[in-house]
GROMACS .gro file of N, CA and C in nm:
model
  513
    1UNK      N    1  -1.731   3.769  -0.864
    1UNK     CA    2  -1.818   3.785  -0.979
    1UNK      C    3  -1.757   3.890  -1.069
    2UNK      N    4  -1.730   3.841  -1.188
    2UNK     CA    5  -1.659   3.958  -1.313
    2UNK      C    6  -1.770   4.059  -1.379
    3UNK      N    7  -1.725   4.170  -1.345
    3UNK     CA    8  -1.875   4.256  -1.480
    3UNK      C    9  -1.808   4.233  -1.608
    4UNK      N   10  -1.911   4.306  -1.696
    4UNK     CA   11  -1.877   4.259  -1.826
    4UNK      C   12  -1.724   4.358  -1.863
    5UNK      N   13  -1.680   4.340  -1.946
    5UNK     CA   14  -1.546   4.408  -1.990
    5UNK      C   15  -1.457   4.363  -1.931
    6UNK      N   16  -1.323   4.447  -1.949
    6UNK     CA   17  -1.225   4.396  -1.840
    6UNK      C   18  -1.188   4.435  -1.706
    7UNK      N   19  -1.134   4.326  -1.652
    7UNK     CA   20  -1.109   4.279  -1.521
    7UNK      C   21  -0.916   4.257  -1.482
    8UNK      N   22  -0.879   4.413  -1.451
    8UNK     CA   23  -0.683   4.361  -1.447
    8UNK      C   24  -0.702   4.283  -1.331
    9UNK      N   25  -0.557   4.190  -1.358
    9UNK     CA   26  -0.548   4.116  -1.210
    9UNK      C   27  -0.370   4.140  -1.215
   10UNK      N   28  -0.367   4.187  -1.093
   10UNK     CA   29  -0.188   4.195  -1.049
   10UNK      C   30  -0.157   4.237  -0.936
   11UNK      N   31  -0.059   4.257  -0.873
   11UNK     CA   32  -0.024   4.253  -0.742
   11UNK      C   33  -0.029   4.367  -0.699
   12UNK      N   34   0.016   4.507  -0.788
   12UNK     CA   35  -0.061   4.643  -0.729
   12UNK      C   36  -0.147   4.720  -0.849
   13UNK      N   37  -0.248   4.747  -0.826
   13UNK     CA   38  -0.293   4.767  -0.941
   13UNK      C   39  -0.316   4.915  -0.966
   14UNK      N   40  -0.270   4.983  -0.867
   14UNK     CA   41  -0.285   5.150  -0.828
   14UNK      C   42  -0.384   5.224  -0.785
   15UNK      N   43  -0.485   5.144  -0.766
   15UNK     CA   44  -0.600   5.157  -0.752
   15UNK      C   45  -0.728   5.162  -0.847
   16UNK      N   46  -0.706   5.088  -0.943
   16UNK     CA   47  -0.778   5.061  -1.000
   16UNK      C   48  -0.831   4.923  -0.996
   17UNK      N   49  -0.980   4.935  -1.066
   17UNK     CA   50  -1.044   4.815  -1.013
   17UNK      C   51  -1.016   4.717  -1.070
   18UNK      N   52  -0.976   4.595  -1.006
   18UNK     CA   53  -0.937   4.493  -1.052
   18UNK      C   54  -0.919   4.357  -0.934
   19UNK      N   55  -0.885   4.257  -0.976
   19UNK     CA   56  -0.815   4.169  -0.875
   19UNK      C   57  -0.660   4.149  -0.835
   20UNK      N   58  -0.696   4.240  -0.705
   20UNK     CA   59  -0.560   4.257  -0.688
   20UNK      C   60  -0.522   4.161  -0.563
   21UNK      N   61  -0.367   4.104  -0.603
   21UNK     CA   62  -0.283   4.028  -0.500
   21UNK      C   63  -0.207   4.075  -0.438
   22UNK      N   64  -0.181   4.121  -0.334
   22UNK     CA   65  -0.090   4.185  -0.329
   22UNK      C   66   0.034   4.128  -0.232
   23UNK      N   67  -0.021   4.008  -0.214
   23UNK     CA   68   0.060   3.904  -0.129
   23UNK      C   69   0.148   3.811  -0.202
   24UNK      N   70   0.127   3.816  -0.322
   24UNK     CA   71   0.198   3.749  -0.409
   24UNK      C   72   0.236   3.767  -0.455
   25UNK      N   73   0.404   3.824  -0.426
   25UNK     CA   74   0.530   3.815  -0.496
   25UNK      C   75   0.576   3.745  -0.619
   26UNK      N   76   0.499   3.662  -0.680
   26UNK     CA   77   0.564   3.617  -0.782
   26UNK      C   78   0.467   3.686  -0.896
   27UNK      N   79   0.373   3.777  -0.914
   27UNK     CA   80   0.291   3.817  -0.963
   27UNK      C   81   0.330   3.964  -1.021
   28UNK      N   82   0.296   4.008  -1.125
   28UNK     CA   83   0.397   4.103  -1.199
   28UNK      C   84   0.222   4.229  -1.104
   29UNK      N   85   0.284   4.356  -1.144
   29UNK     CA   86   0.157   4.481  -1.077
   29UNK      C   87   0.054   4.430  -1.161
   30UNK      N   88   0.059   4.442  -1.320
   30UNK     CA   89  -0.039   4.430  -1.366
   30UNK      C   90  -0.007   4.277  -1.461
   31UNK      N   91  -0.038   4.202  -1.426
   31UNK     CA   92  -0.016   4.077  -1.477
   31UNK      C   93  -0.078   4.023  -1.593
   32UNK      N   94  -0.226   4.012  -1.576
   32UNK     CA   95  -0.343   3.985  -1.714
   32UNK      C   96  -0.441   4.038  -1.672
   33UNK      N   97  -0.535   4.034  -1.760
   33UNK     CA   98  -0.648   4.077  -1.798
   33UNK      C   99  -0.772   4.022  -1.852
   34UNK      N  100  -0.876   3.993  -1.743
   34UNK     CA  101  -0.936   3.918  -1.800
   34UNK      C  102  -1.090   4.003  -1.878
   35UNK      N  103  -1.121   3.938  -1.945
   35UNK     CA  104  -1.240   4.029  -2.042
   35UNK      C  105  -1.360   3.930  -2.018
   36UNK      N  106  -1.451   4.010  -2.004
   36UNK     CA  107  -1.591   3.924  -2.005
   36UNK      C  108  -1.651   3.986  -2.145
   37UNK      N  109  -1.689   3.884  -2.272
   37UNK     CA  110  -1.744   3.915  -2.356
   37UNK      C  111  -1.896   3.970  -2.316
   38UNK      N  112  -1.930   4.065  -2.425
   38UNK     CA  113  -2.088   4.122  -2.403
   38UNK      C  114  -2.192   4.049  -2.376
   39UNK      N  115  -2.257   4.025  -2.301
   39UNK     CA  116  -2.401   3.966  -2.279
   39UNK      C  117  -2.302   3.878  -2.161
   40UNK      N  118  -2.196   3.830  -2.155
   40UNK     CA  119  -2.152   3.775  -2.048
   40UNK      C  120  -2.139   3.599  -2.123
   41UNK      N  121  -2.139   3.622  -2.281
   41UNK     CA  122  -2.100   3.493  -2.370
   41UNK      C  123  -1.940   3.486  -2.384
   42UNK      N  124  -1.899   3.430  -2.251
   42UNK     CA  125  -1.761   3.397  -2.185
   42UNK      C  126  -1.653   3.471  -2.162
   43UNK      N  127  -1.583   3.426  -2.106
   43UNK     CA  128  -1.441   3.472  -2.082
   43UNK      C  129  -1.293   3.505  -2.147
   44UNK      N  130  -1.219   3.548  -2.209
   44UNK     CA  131  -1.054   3.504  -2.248
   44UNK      C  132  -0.982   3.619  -2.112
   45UNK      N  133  -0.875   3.555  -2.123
   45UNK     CA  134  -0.784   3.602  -2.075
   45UNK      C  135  -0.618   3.646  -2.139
   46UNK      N  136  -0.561   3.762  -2.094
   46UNK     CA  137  -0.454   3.815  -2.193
   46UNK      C  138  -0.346   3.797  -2.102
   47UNK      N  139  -0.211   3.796  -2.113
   47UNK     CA  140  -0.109   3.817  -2.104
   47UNK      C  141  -0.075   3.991  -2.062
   48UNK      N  142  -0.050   4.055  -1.955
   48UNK     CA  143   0.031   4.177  -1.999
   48UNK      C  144   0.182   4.204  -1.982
   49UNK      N  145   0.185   4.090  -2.056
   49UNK     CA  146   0.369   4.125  -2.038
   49UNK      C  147   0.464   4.078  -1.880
   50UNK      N  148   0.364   3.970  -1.846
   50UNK     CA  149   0.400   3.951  -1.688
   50UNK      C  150   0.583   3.853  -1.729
   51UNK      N  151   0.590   3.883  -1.621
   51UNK     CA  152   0.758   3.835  -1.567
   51UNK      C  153   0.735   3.696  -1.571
   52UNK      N  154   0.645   3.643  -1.511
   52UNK     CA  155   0.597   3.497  -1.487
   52UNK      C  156   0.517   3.412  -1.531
   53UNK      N  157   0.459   3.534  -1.632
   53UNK     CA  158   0.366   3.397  -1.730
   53UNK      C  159   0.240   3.405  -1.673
   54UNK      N  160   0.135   3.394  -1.748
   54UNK     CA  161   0.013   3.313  -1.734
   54UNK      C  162  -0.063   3.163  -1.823
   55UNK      N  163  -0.079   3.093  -1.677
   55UNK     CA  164  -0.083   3.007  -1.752
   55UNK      C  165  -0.265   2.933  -1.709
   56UNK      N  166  -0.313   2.865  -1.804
   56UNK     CA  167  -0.438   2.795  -1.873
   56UNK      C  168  -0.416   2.664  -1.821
   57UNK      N  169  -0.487   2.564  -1.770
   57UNK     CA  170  -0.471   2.432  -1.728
   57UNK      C  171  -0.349   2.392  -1.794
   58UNK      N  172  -0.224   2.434  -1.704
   58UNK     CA  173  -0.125   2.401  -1.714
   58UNK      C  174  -0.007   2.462  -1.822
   59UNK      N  175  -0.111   2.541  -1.932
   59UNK     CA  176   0.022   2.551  -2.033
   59UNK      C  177  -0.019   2.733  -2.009
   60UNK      N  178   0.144   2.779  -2.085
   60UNK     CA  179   0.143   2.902  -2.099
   60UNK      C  180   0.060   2.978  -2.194
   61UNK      N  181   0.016   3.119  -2.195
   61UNK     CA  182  -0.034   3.168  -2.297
   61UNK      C  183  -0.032   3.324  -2.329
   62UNK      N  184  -0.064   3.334  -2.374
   62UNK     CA  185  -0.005   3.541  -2.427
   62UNK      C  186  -0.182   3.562  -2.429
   63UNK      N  187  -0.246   3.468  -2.486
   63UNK     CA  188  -0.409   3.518  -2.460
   63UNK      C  189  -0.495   3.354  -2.488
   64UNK      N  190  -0.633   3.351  -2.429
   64UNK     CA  191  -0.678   3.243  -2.395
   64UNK      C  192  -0.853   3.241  -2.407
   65UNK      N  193  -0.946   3.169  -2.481
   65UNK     CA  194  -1.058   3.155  -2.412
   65UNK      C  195  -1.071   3.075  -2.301
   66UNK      N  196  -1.163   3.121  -2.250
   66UNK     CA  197  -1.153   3.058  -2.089
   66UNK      C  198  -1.281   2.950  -2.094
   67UNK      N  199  -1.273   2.861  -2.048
   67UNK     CA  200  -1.421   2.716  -2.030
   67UNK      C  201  -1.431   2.707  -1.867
   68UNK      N  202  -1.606   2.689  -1.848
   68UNK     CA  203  -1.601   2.671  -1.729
   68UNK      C  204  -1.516   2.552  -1.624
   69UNK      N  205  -1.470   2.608  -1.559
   69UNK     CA  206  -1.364   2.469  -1.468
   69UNK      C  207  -1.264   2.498  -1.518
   70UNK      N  208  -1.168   2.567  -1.611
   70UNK     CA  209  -1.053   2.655  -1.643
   70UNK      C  210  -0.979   2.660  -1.516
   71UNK      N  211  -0.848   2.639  -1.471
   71UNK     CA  212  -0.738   2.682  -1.384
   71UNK      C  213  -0.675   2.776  -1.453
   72UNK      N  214  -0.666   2.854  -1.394
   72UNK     CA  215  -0.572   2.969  -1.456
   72UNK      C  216  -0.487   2.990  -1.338
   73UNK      N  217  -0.317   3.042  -1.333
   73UNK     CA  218  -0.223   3.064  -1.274
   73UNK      C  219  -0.149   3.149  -1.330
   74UNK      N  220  -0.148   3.253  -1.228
   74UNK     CA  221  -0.128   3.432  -1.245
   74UNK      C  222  -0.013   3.421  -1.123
   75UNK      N  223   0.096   3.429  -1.148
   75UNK     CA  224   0.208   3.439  -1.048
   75UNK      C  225   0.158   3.301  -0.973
   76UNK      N  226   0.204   3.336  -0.814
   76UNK     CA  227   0.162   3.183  -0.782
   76UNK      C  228   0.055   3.159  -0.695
   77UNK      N  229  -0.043   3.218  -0.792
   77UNK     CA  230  -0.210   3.237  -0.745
   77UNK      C  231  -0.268   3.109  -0.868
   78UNK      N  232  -0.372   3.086  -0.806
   78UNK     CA  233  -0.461   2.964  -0.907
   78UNK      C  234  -0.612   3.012  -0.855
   79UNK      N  235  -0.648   3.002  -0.973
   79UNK     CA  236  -0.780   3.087  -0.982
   79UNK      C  237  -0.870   2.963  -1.122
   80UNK      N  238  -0.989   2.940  -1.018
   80UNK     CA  239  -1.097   2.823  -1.103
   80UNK      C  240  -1.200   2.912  -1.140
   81UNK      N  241  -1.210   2.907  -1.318
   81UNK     CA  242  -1.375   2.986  -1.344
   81UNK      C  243  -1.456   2.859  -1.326
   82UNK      N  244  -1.556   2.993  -1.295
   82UNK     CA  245  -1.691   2.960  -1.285
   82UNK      C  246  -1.768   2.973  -1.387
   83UNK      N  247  -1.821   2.948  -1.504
   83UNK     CA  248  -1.967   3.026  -1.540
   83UNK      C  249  -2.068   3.045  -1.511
   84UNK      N  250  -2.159   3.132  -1.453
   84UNK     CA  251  -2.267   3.091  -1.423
   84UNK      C  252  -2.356   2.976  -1.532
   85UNK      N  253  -2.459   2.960  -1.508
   85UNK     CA  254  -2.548   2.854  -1.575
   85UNK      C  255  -2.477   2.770  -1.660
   86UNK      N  256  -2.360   2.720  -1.657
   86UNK     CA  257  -2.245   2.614  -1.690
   86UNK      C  258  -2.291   2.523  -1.617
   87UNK      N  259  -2.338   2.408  -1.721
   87UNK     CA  260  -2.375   2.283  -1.615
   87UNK      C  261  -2.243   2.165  -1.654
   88UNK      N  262  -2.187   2.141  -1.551
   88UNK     CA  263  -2.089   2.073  -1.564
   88UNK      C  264  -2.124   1.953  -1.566
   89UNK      N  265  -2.113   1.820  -1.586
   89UNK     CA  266  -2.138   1.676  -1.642
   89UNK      C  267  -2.168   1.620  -1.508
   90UNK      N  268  -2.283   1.578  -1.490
   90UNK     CA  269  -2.281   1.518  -1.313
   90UNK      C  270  -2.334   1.403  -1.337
   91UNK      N  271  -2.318   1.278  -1.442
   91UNK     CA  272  -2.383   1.166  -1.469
   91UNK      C  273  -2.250   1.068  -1.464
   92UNK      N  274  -2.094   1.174  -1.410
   92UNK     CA  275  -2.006   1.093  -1.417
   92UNK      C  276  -2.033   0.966  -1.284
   93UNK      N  277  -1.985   0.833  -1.309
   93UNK     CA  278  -1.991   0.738  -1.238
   93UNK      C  279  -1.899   0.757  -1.140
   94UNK      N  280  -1.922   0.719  -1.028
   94UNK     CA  281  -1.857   0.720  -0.920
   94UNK      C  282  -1.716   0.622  -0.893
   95UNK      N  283  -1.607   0.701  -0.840
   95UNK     CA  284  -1.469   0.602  -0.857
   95UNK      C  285  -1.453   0.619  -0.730
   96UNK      N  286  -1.352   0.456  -0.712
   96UNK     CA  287  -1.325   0.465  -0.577
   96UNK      C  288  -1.222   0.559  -0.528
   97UNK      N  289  -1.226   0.623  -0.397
   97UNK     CA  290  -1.129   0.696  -0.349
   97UNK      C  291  -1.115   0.862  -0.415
   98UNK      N  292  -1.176   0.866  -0.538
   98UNK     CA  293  -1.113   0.999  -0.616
   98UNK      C  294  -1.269   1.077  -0.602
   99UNK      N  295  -1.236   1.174  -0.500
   99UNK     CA  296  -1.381   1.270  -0.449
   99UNK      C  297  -1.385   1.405  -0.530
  100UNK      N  298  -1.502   1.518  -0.556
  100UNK     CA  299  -1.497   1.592  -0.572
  100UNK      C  300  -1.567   1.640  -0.719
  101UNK      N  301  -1.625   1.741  -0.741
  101UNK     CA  302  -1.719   1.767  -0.847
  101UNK      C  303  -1.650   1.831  -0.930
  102UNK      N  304  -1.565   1.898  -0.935
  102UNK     CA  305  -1.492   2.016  -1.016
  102UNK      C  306  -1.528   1.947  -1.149
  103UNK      N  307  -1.522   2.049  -1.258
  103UNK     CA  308  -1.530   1.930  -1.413
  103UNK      C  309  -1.393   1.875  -1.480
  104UNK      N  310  -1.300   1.899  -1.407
  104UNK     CA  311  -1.178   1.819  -1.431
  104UNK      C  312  -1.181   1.727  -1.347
  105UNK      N  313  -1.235   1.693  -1.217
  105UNK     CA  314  -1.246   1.575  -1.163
  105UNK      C  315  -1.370   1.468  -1.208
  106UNK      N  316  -1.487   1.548  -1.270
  106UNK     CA  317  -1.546   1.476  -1.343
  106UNK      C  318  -1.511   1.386  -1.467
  107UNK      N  319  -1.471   1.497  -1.564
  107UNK     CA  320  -1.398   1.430  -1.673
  107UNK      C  321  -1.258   1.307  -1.645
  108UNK      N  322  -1.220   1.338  -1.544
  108UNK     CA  323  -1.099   1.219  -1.470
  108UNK      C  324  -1.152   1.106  -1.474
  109UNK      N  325  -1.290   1.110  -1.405
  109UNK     CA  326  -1.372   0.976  -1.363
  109UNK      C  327  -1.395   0.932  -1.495
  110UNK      N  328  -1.472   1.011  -1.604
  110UNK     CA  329  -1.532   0.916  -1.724
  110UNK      C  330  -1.427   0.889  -1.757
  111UNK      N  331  -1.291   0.937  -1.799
  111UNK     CA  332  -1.192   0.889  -1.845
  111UNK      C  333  -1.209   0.737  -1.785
  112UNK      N  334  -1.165   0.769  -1.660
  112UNK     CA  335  -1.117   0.631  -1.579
  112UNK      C  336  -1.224   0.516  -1.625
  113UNK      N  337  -1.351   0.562  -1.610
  113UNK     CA  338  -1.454   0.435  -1.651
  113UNK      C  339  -1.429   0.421  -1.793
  114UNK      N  340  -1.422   0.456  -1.857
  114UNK     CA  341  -1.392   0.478  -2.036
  114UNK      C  342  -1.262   0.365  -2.055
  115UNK      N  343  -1.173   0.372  -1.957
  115UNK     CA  344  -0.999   0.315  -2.005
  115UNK      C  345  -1.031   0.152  -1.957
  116UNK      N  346  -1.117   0.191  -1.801
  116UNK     CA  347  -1.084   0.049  -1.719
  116UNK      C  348  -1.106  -0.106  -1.856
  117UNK      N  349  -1.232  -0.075  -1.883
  117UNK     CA  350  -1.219  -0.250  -1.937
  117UNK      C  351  -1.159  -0.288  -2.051
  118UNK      N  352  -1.087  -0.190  -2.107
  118UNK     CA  353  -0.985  -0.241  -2.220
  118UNK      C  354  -0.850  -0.297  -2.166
  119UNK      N  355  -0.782  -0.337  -2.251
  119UNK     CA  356  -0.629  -0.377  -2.198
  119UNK      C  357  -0.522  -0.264  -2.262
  120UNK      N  358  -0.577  -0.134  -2.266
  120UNK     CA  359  -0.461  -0.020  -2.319
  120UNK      C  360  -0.388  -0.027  -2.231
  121UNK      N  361  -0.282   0.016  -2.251
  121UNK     CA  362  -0.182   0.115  -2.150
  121UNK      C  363  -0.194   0.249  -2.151
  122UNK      N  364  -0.188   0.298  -2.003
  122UNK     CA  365  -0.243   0.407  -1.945
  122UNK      C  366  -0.132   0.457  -1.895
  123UNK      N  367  -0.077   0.586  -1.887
  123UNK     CA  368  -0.005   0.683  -1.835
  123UNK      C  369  -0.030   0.783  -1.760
  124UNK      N  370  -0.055   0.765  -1.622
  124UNK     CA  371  -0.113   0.857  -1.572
  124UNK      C  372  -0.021   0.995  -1.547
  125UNK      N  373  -0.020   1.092  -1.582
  125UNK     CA  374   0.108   1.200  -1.536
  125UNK      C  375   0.048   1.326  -1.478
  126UNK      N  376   0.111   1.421  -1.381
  126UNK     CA  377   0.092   1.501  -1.308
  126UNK      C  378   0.226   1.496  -1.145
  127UNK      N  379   0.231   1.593  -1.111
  127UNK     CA  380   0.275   1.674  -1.055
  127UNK      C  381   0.242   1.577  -0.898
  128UNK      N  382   0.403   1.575  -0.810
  128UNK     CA  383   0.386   1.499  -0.705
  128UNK      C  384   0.286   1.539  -0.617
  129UNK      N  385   0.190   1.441  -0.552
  129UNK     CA  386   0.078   1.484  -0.452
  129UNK      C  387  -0.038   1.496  -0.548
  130UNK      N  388  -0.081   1.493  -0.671
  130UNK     CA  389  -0.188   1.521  -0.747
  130UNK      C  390  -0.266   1.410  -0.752
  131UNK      N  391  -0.207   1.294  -0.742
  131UNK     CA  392  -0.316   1.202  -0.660
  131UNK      C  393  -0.291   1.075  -0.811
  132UNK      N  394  -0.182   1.075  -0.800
  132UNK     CA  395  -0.174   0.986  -0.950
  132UNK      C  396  -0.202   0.843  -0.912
  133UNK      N  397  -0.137   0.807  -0.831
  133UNK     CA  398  -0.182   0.646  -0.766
  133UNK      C  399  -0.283   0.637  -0.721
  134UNK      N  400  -0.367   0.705  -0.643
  134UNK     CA  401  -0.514   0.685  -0.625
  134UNK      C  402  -0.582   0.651  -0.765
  135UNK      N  403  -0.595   0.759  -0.855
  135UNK     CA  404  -0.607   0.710  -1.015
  135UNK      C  405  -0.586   0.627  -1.006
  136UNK      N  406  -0.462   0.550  -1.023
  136UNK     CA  407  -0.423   0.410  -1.134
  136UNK      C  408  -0.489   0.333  -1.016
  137UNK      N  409  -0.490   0.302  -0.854
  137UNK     CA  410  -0.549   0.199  -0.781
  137UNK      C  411  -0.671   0.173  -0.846
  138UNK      N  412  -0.768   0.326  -0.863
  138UNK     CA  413  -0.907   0.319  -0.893
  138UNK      C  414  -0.933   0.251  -1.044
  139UNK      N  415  -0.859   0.281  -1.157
  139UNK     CA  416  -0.846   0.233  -1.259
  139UNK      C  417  -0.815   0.091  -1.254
  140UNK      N  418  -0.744   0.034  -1.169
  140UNK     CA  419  -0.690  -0.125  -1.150
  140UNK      C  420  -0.854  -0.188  -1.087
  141UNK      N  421  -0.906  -0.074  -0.955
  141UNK     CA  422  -1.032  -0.189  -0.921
  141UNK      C  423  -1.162  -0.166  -1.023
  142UNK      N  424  -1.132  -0.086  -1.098
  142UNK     CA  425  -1.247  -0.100  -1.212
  142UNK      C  426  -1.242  -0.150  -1.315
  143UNK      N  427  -1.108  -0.215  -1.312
  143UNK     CA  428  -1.076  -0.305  -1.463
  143UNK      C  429  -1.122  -0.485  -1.371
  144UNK      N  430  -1.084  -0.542  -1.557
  144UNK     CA  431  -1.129  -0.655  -1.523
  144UNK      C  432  -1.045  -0.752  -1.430
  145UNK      N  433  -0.901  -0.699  -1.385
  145UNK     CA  434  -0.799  -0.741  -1.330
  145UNK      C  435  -0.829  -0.747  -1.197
  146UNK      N  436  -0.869  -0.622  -1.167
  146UNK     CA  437  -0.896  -0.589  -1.069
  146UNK      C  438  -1.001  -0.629  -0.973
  147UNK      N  439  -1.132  -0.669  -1.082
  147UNK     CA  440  -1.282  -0.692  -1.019
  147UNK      C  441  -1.241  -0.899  -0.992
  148UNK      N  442  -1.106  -0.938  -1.047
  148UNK     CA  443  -1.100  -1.083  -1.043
  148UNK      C  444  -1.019  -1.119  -0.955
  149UNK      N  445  -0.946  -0.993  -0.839
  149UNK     CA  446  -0.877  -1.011  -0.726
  149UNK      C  447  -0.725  -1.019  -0.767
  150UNK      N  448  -0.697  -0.942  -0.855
  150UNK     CA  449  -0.534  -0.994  -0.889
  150UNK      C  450  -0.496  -0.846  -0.832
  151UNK      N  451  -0.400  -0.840  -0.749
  151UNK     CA  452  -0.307  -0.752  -0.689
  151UNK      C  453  -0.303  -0.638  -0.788
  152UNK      N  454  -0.286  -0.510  -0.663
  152UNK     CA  455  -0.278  -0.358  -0.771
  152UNK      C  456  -0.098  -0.358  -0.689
  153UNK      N  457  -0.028  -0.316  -0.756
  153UNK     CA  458   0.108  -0.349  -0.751
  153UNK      C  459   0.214  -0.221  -0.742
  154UNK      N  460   0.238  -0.145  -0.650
  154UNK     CA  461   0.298  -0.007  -0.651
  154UNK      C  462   0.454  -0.040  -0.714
  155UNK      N  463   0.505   0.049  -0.788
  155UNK     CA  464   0.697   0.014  -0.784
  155UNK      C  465   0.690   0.126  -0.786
  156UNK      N  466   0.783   0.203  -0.700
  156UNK     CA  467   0.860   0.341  -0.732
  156UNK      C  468   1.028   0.272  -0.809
  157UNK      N  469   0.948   0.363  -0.907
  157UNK     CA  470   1.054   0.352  -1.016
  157UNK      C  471   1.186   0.471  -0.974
  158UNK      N  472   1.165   0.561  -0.871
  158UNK     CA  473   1.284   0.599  -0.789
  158UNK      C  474   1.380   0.529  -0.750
  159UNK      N  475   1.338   0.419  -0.708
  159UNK     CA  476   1.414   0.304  -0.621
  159UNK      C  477   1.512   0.213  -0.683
  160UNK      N  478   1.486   0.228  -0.813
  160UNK     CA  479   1.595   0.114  -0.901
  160UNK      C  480   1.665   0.159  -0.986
  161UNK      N  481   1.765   0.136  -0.962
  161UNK     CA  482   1.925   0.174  -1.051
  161UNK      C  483   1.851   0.211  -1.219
  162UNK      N  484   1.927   0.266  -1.276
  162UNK     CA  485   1.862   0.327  -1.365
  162UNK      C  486   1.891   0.161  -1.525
  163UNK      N  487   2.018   0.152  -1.457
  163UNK     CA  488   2.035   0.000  -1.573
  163UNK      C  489   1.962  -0.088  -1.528
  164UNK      N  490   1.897  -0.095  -1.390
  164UNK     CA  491   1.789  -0.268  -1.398
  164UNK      C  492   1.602  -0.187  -1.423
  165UNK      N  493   1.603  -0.081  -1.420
  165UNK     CA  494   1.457  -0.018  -1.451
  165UNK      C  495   1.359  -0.054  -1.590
  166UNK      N  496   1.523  -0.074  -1.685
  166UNK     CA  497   1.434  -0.179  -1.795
  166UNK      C  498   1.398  -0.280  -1.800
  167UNK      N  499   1.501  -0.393  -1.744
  167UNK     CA  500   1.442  -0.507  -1.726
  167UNK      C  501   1.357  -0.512  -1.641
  168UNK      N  502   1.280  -0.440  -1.477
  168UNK     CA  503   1.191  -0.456  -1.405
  168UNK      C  504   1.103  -0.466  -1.495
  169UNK      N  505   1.099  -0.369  -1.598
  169UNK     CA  506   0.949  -0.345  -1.613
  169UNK      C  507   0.904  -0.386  -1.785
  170UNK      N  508   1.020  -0.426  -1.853
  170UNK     CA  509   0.958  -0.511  -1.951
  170UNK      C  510   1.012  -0.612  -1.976
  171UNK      N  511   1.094  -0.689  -1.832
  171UNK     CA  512   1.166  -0.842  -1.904
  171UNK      C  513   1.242  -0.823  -1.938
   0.00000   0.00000   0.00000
């Protein structure tokens, strides 16, 4: 729980109050800083000059407002806000295989129900193990392709010479 003002976070902090890591070597002493605006009307987070960056659902930043369900990554710590009384979207529809409430897994799902019954093309991207093929399976059995029994179809595009990868995949 953050009080209001700021909050250092770094790996030694000298004893001052803050969130300190001290197990994590990739984390500068005093890394960022997070601020709780007055009355506790949200979060940003600063940069102090760390070696390694801080970074915001995924991208870098020198300073940041923060939204509830925010990832933030401070050396190679990952840290999810919370807000209190932040009601995160819970009317998302249920997908197959892809579990979990967070509001980036929520927003995943409406996406996914949102894309399935058109004929766009979809790109799913992220980081190996993040669960990208579960996505596209779930996206294939919620489309209309899918609900009519036509095969969900894996290719690792690893696997093929880099001159036949075009023709696999557009003829």
């Amino acid at each position: 729980v953050l009080r209001p003002g700021a909050t250092p976070l770094g790996r030694d902090l000298g004893g001052r109050r803050g969130l300190e890591l001290s197990t994590d070597g990739s984390m500068s002493r005093l890394h960022a800083t997070l601020h709780v605006h007055p009355g506790g009307n949200g979060v940003a987070v600063r940069d102090e000059g760390s070696t390694n960056g801080t970074f915001v659902n995924g991208e870098r930043v020198a300073a940041a407002e923060l939204g509830d369900g925010d990832l933030l990554r401070v050396g190679d710590s990952f840290l999810i806000l919370r807000l209190r009384g932040a009601s995160a979207p819970r009317d998302a529809p249920p997908v197959p295989g892809l579990l979990g409430e967070a509001p980036a897994t929520l927003a995943l799902r409406s996406d996914l129900h949102r894309a399935a019954p058109s004929d766009a093309t979809v790109l799913l991207l992220g980081e190996t193990g993040t669960g990208k093929e579960v996505a596209a399976r779930a996206l294939h059995e919620l489309s209309p392709r899918g609900r009519a029994g036509q095969p969900f179809v894996v290719l690792d595009c690893g696997a093929i010479s880099p001159e036949l990868i075009e023709s696999e995949l557009f003829g």
